Each structure stands twice: as structure tokens, then as C-alpha cells.
Short mmCIF file of C-alpha atoms in Angstrom, two decimals:
data_model
loop_
_atom_site.label_atom_id
_atom_site.label_comp_id
_atom_site.label_asym_id
_atom_site.label_seq_id
_atom_site.Cartn_x
_atom_site.Cartn_y
_atom_site.Cartn_z
CA MET A 1 0.00 0.00 0.00
CA GLN A 2 1.14 3.51 -0.77
CA PHE A 3 0.49 6.39 1.61
CA PRO A 4 1.13 10.13 1.33
CA ASP A 5 4.48 11.30 2.72
CA ASP A 6 3.22 13.13 5.80
CA ASP A 7 2.61 12.27 9.46
CA ASN A 8 -0.75 10.63 8.75
CA GLY A 9 0.63 8.61 5.87
CA GLN A 10 3.63 7.51 7.93
CA MET A 11 1.33 6.41 10.76
CA LEU A 12 -0.82 4.39 8.37
CA ALA A 13 2.25 2.80 6.80
CA ALA A 14 3.55 1.84 10.25
CA MET A 15 0.17 0.34 11.13
CA ALA A 16 0.12 -1.66 7.88
CA ASP A 17 3.71 -2.85 8.56
CA ALA A 18 2.60 -3.97 12.03
CA GLY A 19 -0.03 -6.20 10.42
CA ILE A 20 -3.08 -4.08 11.28
CA ASP A 21 -5.91 -4.59 8.77
CA LEU A 22 -6.63 -1.08 7.54
CA THR A 23 -9.79 -2.18 5.72
CA GLN A 24 -11.61 -2.92 8.98
CA PRO A 25 -13.08 -0.40 11.44
CA LEU A 26 -10.78 0.38 14.37
CA GLU A 27 -11.11 2.52 17.47
CA VAL A 28 -9.21 5.67 16.50
CA ASP A 29 -8.31 8.13 19.27
CA PHE A 30 -8.11 11.82 18.31
CA PHE A 31 -6.34 14.05 20.84
CA LEU A 32 -7.47 17.61 21.52
CA VAL A 33 -5.12 19.59 23.77
CA PHE A 34 -5.95 22.57 25.99
CA ASP A 35 -3.88 24.70 28.37
CA ASP A 36 -6.83 25.40 30.64
CA GLN A 37 -9.02 22.82 32.37
CA ARG A 38 -12.16 24.94 31.91
CA ASP A 39 -11.56 25.13 28.16
CA ALA A 40 -11.14 21.36 27.96
CA GLU A 41 -14.28 20.76 30.03
CA SER A 42 -16.25 23.26 27.91
CA ALA A 43 -15.09 21.56 24.71
CA MET A 44 -16.00 18.14 26.08
CA GLU A 45 -19.45 19.39 27.12
CA ALA A 46 -19.99 20.88 23.65
CA LEU A 47 -18.94 17.58 22.04
CA THR A 48 -21.54 15.71 24.07
CA GLN A 49 -24.18 18.00 22.55
CA THR A 50 -23.20 17.06 18.98
CA GLU A 51 -24.16 14.01 16.94
CA LEU A 52 -20.66 12.62 17.40
CA GLN A 53 -20.79 8.83 17.55
CA GLY A 54 -17.94 7.99 19.88
CA GLU A 55 -16.52 8.00 23.36
CA LEU A 56 -15.00 10.98 25.13
CA GLU A 57 -12.41 11.09 27.87
CA LEU A 58 -10.82 14.00 29.73
CA ASN A 59 -7.25 13.62 30.99
CA PHE A 60 -4.57 15.80 32.54
CA ASP A 61 -1.16 15.06 31.07
CA GLU A 62 1.34 15.70 33.85
CA GLU A 63 4.30 15.58 31.48
CA SER A 64 3.02 18.38 29.24
CA THR A 65 0.87 19.95 32.02
CA LYS A 66 -1.97 20.21 29.52
CA TRP A 67 -5.52 18.94 29.46
CA GLU A 68 -6.57 16.62 26.69
CA VAL A 69 -9.91 15.48 25.43
CA ILE A 70 -9.65 12.10 23.76
CA VAL A 71 -12.29 11.48 21.11
CA CYS A 72 -12.52 7.75 20.35
CA LEU A 73 -14.29 6.98 17.07
CA GLN A 74 -14.99 3.64 15.44
CA MET A 75 -13.90 4.09 11.82
CA VAL A 76 -12.00 2.54 8.95
CA PRO A 77 -8.54 4.21 9.13
CA GLU A 78 -8.62 5.60 5.60
CA TYR A 79 -6.25 8.51 4.91
CA ASP A 80 -8.77 11.07 3.60
CA ALA A 81 -11.32 10.27 6.33
CA LEU A 82 -8.66 10.61 9.06
CA VAL A 83 -7.41 13.94 7.68
CA ALA A 84 -10.98 15.26 7.37
CA LYS A 85 -11.88 14.25 10.94
CA GLU A 86 -8.62 15.63 12.32
CA THR A 87 -9.23 18.97 10.54
CA GLU A 88 -12.83 19.08 11.77
CA LEU A 89 -11.78 18.40 15.36
CA ASN A 90 -8.93 20.91 15.16
CA ASN A 91 -11.34 23.62 14.00
CA PHE A 92 -13.67 22.64 16.83
CA ALA A 93 -10.89 22.70 19.45
CA GLN A 94 -9.73 26.14 18.32
CA GLU A 95 -13.14 27.51 19.36
CA PHE A 96 -12.10 26.61 22.92
CA ASP A 97 -8.46 27.76 22.65
CA GLY A 98 -7.25 24.23 21.97
CA ILE A 99 -5.64 22.32 19.14
CA SER A 100 -5.70 18.86 17.65
CA ASP A 101 -2.62 16.86 18.59
CA GLY A 102 -2.97 13.98 16.16
CA TRP A 103 -4.53 10.56 16.42
CA GLY A 104 -3.59 7.00 17.16
CA VAL A 105 -4.89 3.51 17.68
CA MET A 106 -4.23 1.05 20.43
CA GLN A 107 -2.28 -1.94 19.14
CA HIS A 108 -4.89 -4.27 20.63
CA GLN A 109 -8.24 -4.02 18.90
CA HIS A 110 -11.39 -6.06 19.24
CA GLY A 111 -10.90 -9.41 17.55
CA ASP A 112 -7.10 -9.49 17.88
CA ASP A 113 -5.96 -13.05 18.56
CA GLU A 114 -2.51 -11.98 19.72
CA PHE A 115 -3.90 -10.64 22.99
CA ALA A 116 -6.57 -13.28 23.59
CA ASP A 117 -7.01 -14.36 27.19
CA ASP A 118 -5.04 -17.42 28.18
CA ASP A 119 -8.18 -18.63 29.97
CA ASP A 120 -9.46 -19.95 26.64
CA HIS A 121 -6.57 -22.43 26.45
CA GLN A 122 -7.42 -26.04 27.11
CA CYS A 123 -4.42 -28.03 28.32
CA SER A 124 -3.70 -31.38 26.77
CA GLU A 125 -1.19 -34.06 27.53
CA HIS A 126 1.25 -32.28 25.19
CA CYS A 127 1.30 -28.97 27.11
CA HIS A 128 4.61 -27.91 28.65
CA HIS A 129 3.68 -25.02 30.92
#
């Protein structure tokens, strides 16, 4: 697969190289960053009033000493859709003196076998653990 030579394209290429199926919906986290807690809370409240289909989380990042609203959306990680959503959320965040700080996905996604619980394993006489 070919991706544009920018941060989003590089992220998608790294995901593809890691074996992530980019044709399937994934939980994509978009990060909105604010200097002020009230701005972050106001932005989060405004997001809850929209038709956004996703989960929201408010965090304080002690390392950067900034507040972040994480917008988790279930979507196919397609380049144009990611760029459009990131731009939309950046424009939204700017209304509350914030900015978009990119997006990411957790390595473990629903349906991943690599992280399946060991509880599903049935021991046999050939097990060595």
C-alpha cells in the first residue's frame, strides 16, 4: 500500500507494517489539547451536545501539564477520512483555545488473537507449561 508522505501517511504505513488490517473499522483516538481545564471541560461538554458517535475522555497530562480530550471513534482508518476528521476536530478545538494533537490507535483491537485471554486455552497431555 502507498500512503502520502506526511505524518498521517507515515502512521498508516507503520500500522500496515505492524499487520493491522486497515480495511476494517478500528477505534481511533483523536487528541485535543488545551492549556486550561475549563476550556477542555467546555469543549467536552460541547462535544456531548453534537451528533458525534464515539466515546470521550478527559485527561490531565502531567508531562506536558496540559488537558486533553480524547475522542474515540470507530472508523476505517482511511487517509482522507482521518485527515478530514482531524481537521474538523482541530477547527472545533480552536473555538475553545485548543488544538488537535494527532490521532492513534491502540495496538490491541477487538478481535485481535494476539492478545486473547489465556483462559481460553485447554491443556492437553502435550502442554509444557
